[in-house]
């Protein structure tokens, strides 16, 4: 077959006679003829087909070789012999680092009886204990717990949300086999709450679980959403089922972890202290809010007494207004002053060069009140003196986040000594028990106050004073013991979170 000839131009029409085709001419234009080379098409077609087939075969070979390379290439390149044992293969695989899988407990499946909203009140550790109580209550009532709201109206006016202090994902994941936890209500129920179609109340203090079964559960079944707006000390210390007590511990010691930013900075403080040697944490609760709330003004001048009194009257929910400070002090209900603390630490035999980390807010009266303690124990430090200002920049004006740092350092200290049995002192005491009964010296202020007064006025010599202080605290070092139970007087019995003995591994075990 011959090539098709080009179209004849110049208006003569398209034609191709047999003579021109036989002679091999191509008509280009009127009167212009160019001789073309005659060639045979059939050989050209065979070459093209050969080339195409060869290309396909070559590509097929390349693909096959690439597949084999994935199987053998790495081994050959590394010089590994083709004959090897399965043991060698397993050893090679074991050397490859594999990220650890996070194993979450299975979700608990149950009939949901409603949604429990919680508004905590108080400082960090008061709220911490309340959160753990609400977890246990939600589990027992088969309800969904909404991530608790933290107090923003207290004396500290901390705007922090739950997720600013605690690892909210860790909190939910750690408890998923116990209770369903959501960050917020489902949209339909959220709208109902916004329209005021939920039920809100403060539960009764120190209630046992039957109160929640008989009083709170019916409200949940009726309204679907119940809001508990004050949650401090709303669950009894004693007389509760063992599974509830253990769940309170699980929430406190496993689920409630601080954010990574707080944890990292806490570890940094502890590292700095450890590099310098052993250290003692002194929870010196001689702060303005504590003194105003308790009415304890021992060691204060008239101006300071008036200032603290005005503050007490400024907060309506501080119910006790008229307070006899000296009587309260003799009953052991006041925090020790820095000067009294210096005497007690010395009497207990503390090395005057020991590092003492002050875990507290701003001391009322400042350096003037701290002078005697600093003169006796010059190696006083605080987070503000150990860290750069830039380290604490994001924690300023967030008292709960600052308290969380003190909490972490307190857990790691060689000795922990609180000068008042407030919420932080109690919760840290219980956590240190959980960590292996770490040494915690619990000062008996009712016994110490008269001893301090007798030594101060010369009725006791130093040796007598020191011996009596030491002897009275031999059994107050955070060692294993049962909680003191006082029926009908729960405020006076031992606090659950200070000694959760149902959850503790005794040393002889």
PDB file of N, CA, C and O in Angstrom, residues 298 326 329-330 340 343 448-460 465:
ATOM      1  N   UNK A 298      -3.011  36.197 115.692  1.00  0.00           N
ATOM      2  CA  UNK A 298      -1.889  36.188 116.632  1.00  0.00           C
ATOM      3  C   UNK A 298      -0.627  36.687 115.917  1.00  0.00           C
ATOM      4  O   UNK A 298      -0.285  36.225 114.827  1.00  0.00           O
ATOM      5  N   UNK A 326      -7.466  34.424 120.131  1.00  0.00           N
ATOM      6  CA  UNK A 326      -6.604  33.720 121.091  1.00  0.00           C
ATOM      7  C   UNK A 326      -7.223  32.407 121.542  1.00  0.00           C
ATOM      8  O   UNK A 326      -6.520  31.408 121.715  1.00  0.00           O
ATOM      9  N   UNK A 329      -6.766  29.955 118.785  1.00  0.00           N
ATOM     10  CA  UNK A 329      -5.368  29.520 118.710  1.00  0.00           C
ATOM     11  C   UNK A 329      -5.095  28.436 119.738  1.00  0.00           C
ATOM     12  O   UNK A 329      -4.419  27.431 119.442  1.00  0.00           O
ATOM     13  N   UNK A 330      -5.578  28.606 120.963  1.00  0.00           N
ATOM     14  CA  UNK A 330      -5.337  27.618 122.027  1.00  0.00           C
ATOM     15  C   UNK A 330      -6.030  26.288 121.732  1.00  0.00           C
ATOM     16  O   UNK A 330      -5.592  25.240 122.211  1.00  0.00           O
ATOM     17  N   UNK A 340       6.707  30.928 115.051  1.00  0.00           N
ATOM     18  CA  UNK A 340       6.413  29.678 115.765  1.00  0.00           C
ATOM     19  C   UNK A 340       6.941  28.478 114.980  1.00  0.00           C
ATOM     20  O   UNK A 340       7.463  27.514 115.577  1.00  0.00           O
ATOM     21  N   UNK A 343      10.648  27.823 115.583  1.00  0.00           N
ATOM     22  CA  UNK A 343      10.892  27.150 116.868  1.00  0.00           C
ATOM     23  C   UNK A 343      10.626  25.654 116.763  1.00  0.00           C
ATOM     24  O   UNK A 343      11.420  24.830 117.243  1.00  0.00           O
ATOM     25  N   UNK A 448       1.087  21.986 120.740  1.00  0.00           N
ATOM     26  CA  UNK A 448       2.272  22.819 120.534  1.00  0.00           C
ATOM     27  C   UNK A 448       2.093  24.248 121.035  1.00  0.00           C
ATOM     28  O   UNK A 448       3.048  24.850 121.549  1.00  0.00           O
ATOM     29  N   UNK A 449       0.898  24.806 120.878  1.00  0.00           N
ATOM     30  CA  UNK A 449       0.693  26.211 121.253  1.00  0.00           C
ATOM     31  C   UNK A 449       1.023  26.468 122.723  1.00  0.00           C
ATOM     32  O   UNK A 449       1.785  27.398 123.036  1.00  0.00           O
ATOM     33  N   UNK A 450       0.503  25.675 123.678  1.00  0.00           N
ATOM     34  CA  UNK A 450       0.894  25.931 125.069  1.00  0.00           C
ATOM     35  C   UNK A 450       2.378  25.686 125.334  1.00  0.00           C
ATOM     36  O   UNK A 450       2.986  26.390 126.160  1.00  0.00           O
ATOM     37  N   UNK A 451       2.993  24.724 124.628  1.00  0.00           N
ATOM     38  CA  UNK A 451       4.425  24.498 124.804  1.00  0.00           C
ATOM     39  C   UNK A 451       5.219  25.708 124.312  1.00  0.00           C
ATOM     40  O   UNK A 451       6.204  26.127 124.957  1.00  0.00           O
ATOM     41  N   UNK A 452       4.813  26.286 123.192  1.00  0.00           N
ATOM     42  CA  UNK A 452       5.493  27.471 122.664  1.00  0.00           C
ATOM     43  C   UNK A 452       5.373  28.628 123.646  1.00  0.00           C
ATOM     44  O   UNK A 452       6.362  29.332 123.929  1.00  0.00           O
ATOM     45  N   UNK A 453       4.178  28.804 124.198  1.00  0.00           N
ATOM     46  CA  UNK A 453       3.967  29.900 125.152  1.00  0.00           C
ATOM     47  C   UNK A 453       4.799  29.702 126.421  1.00  0.00           C
ATOM     48  O   UNK A 453       5.366  30.668 126.968  1.00  0.00           O
ATOM     49  N   UNK A 454       4.879  28.470 126.884  1.00  0.00           N
ATOM     50  CA  UNK A 454       5.668  28.195 128.093  1.00  0.00           C
ATOM     51  C   UNK A 454       7.149  28.429 127.841  1.00  0.00           C
ATOM     52  O   UNK A 454       7.859  28.963 128.706  1.00  0.00           O
ATOM     53  N   UNK A 455       7.635  28.021 126.677  1.00  0.00           N
ATOM     54  CA  UNK A 455       9.043  28.267 126.376  1.00  0.00           C
ATOM     55  C   UNK A 455       9.306  29.766 126.227  1.00  0.00           C
ATOM     56  O   UNK A 455      10.326  30.284 126.716  1.00  0.00           O
ATOM     57  N   UNK A 456       8.391  30.469 125.596  1.00  0.00           N
ATOM     58  CA  UNK A 456       8.567  31.899 125.354  1.00  0.00           C
ATOM     59  C   UNK A 456       8.605  32.683 126.663  1.00  0.00           C
ATOM     60  O   UNK A 456       9.402  33.633 126.814  1.00  0.00           O
ATOM     61  N   UNK A 457       7.748  32.307 127.623  1.00  0.00           N
ATOM     62  CA  UNK A 457       7.738  33.048 128.894  1.00  0.00           C
ATOM     63  C   UNK A 457       8.716  32.493 129.926  1.00  0.00           C
ATOM     64  O   UNK A 457       8.751  32.957 131.079  1.00  0.00           O
ATOM     65  N   UNK A 458       9.512  31.495 129.533  1.00  0.00           N
ATOM     66  CA  UNK A 458      10.574  30.993 130.402  1.00  0.00           C
ATOM     67  C   UNK A 458      10.170  29.852 131.308  1.00  0.00           C
ATOM     68  O   UNK A 458      10.974  29.405 132.132  1.00  0.00           O
ATOM     69  N   UNK A 459       8.958  29.340 131.172  1.00  0.00           N
ATOM     70  CA  UNK A 459       8.517  28.242 132.038  1.00  0.00           C
ATOM     71  C   UNK A 459       9.164  26.912 131.645  1.00  0.00           C
ATOM     72  O   UNK A 459       9.230  25.988 132.468  1.00  0.00           O
ATOM     73  N   UNK A 460       9.600  26.794 130.398  1.00  0.00           N
ATOM     74  CA  UNK A 460      10.255  25.583 129.928  1.00  0.00           C
ATOM     75  C   UNK A 460      11.640  25.931 129.404  1.00  0.00           C
ATOM     76  O   UNK A 460      11.815  26.955 128.733  1.00  0.00           O
ATOM     77  N   UNK A 465      11.605  21.725 126.199  1.00  0.00           N
ATOM     78  CA  UNK A 465      10.713  22.047 125.093  1.00  0.00           C
ATOM     79  C   UNK A 465      10.971  21.123 123.908  1.00  0.00           C
ATOM     80  O   UNK A 465      10.040  20.534 123.339  1.00  0.00           O
TER      81      UNK A 465
END
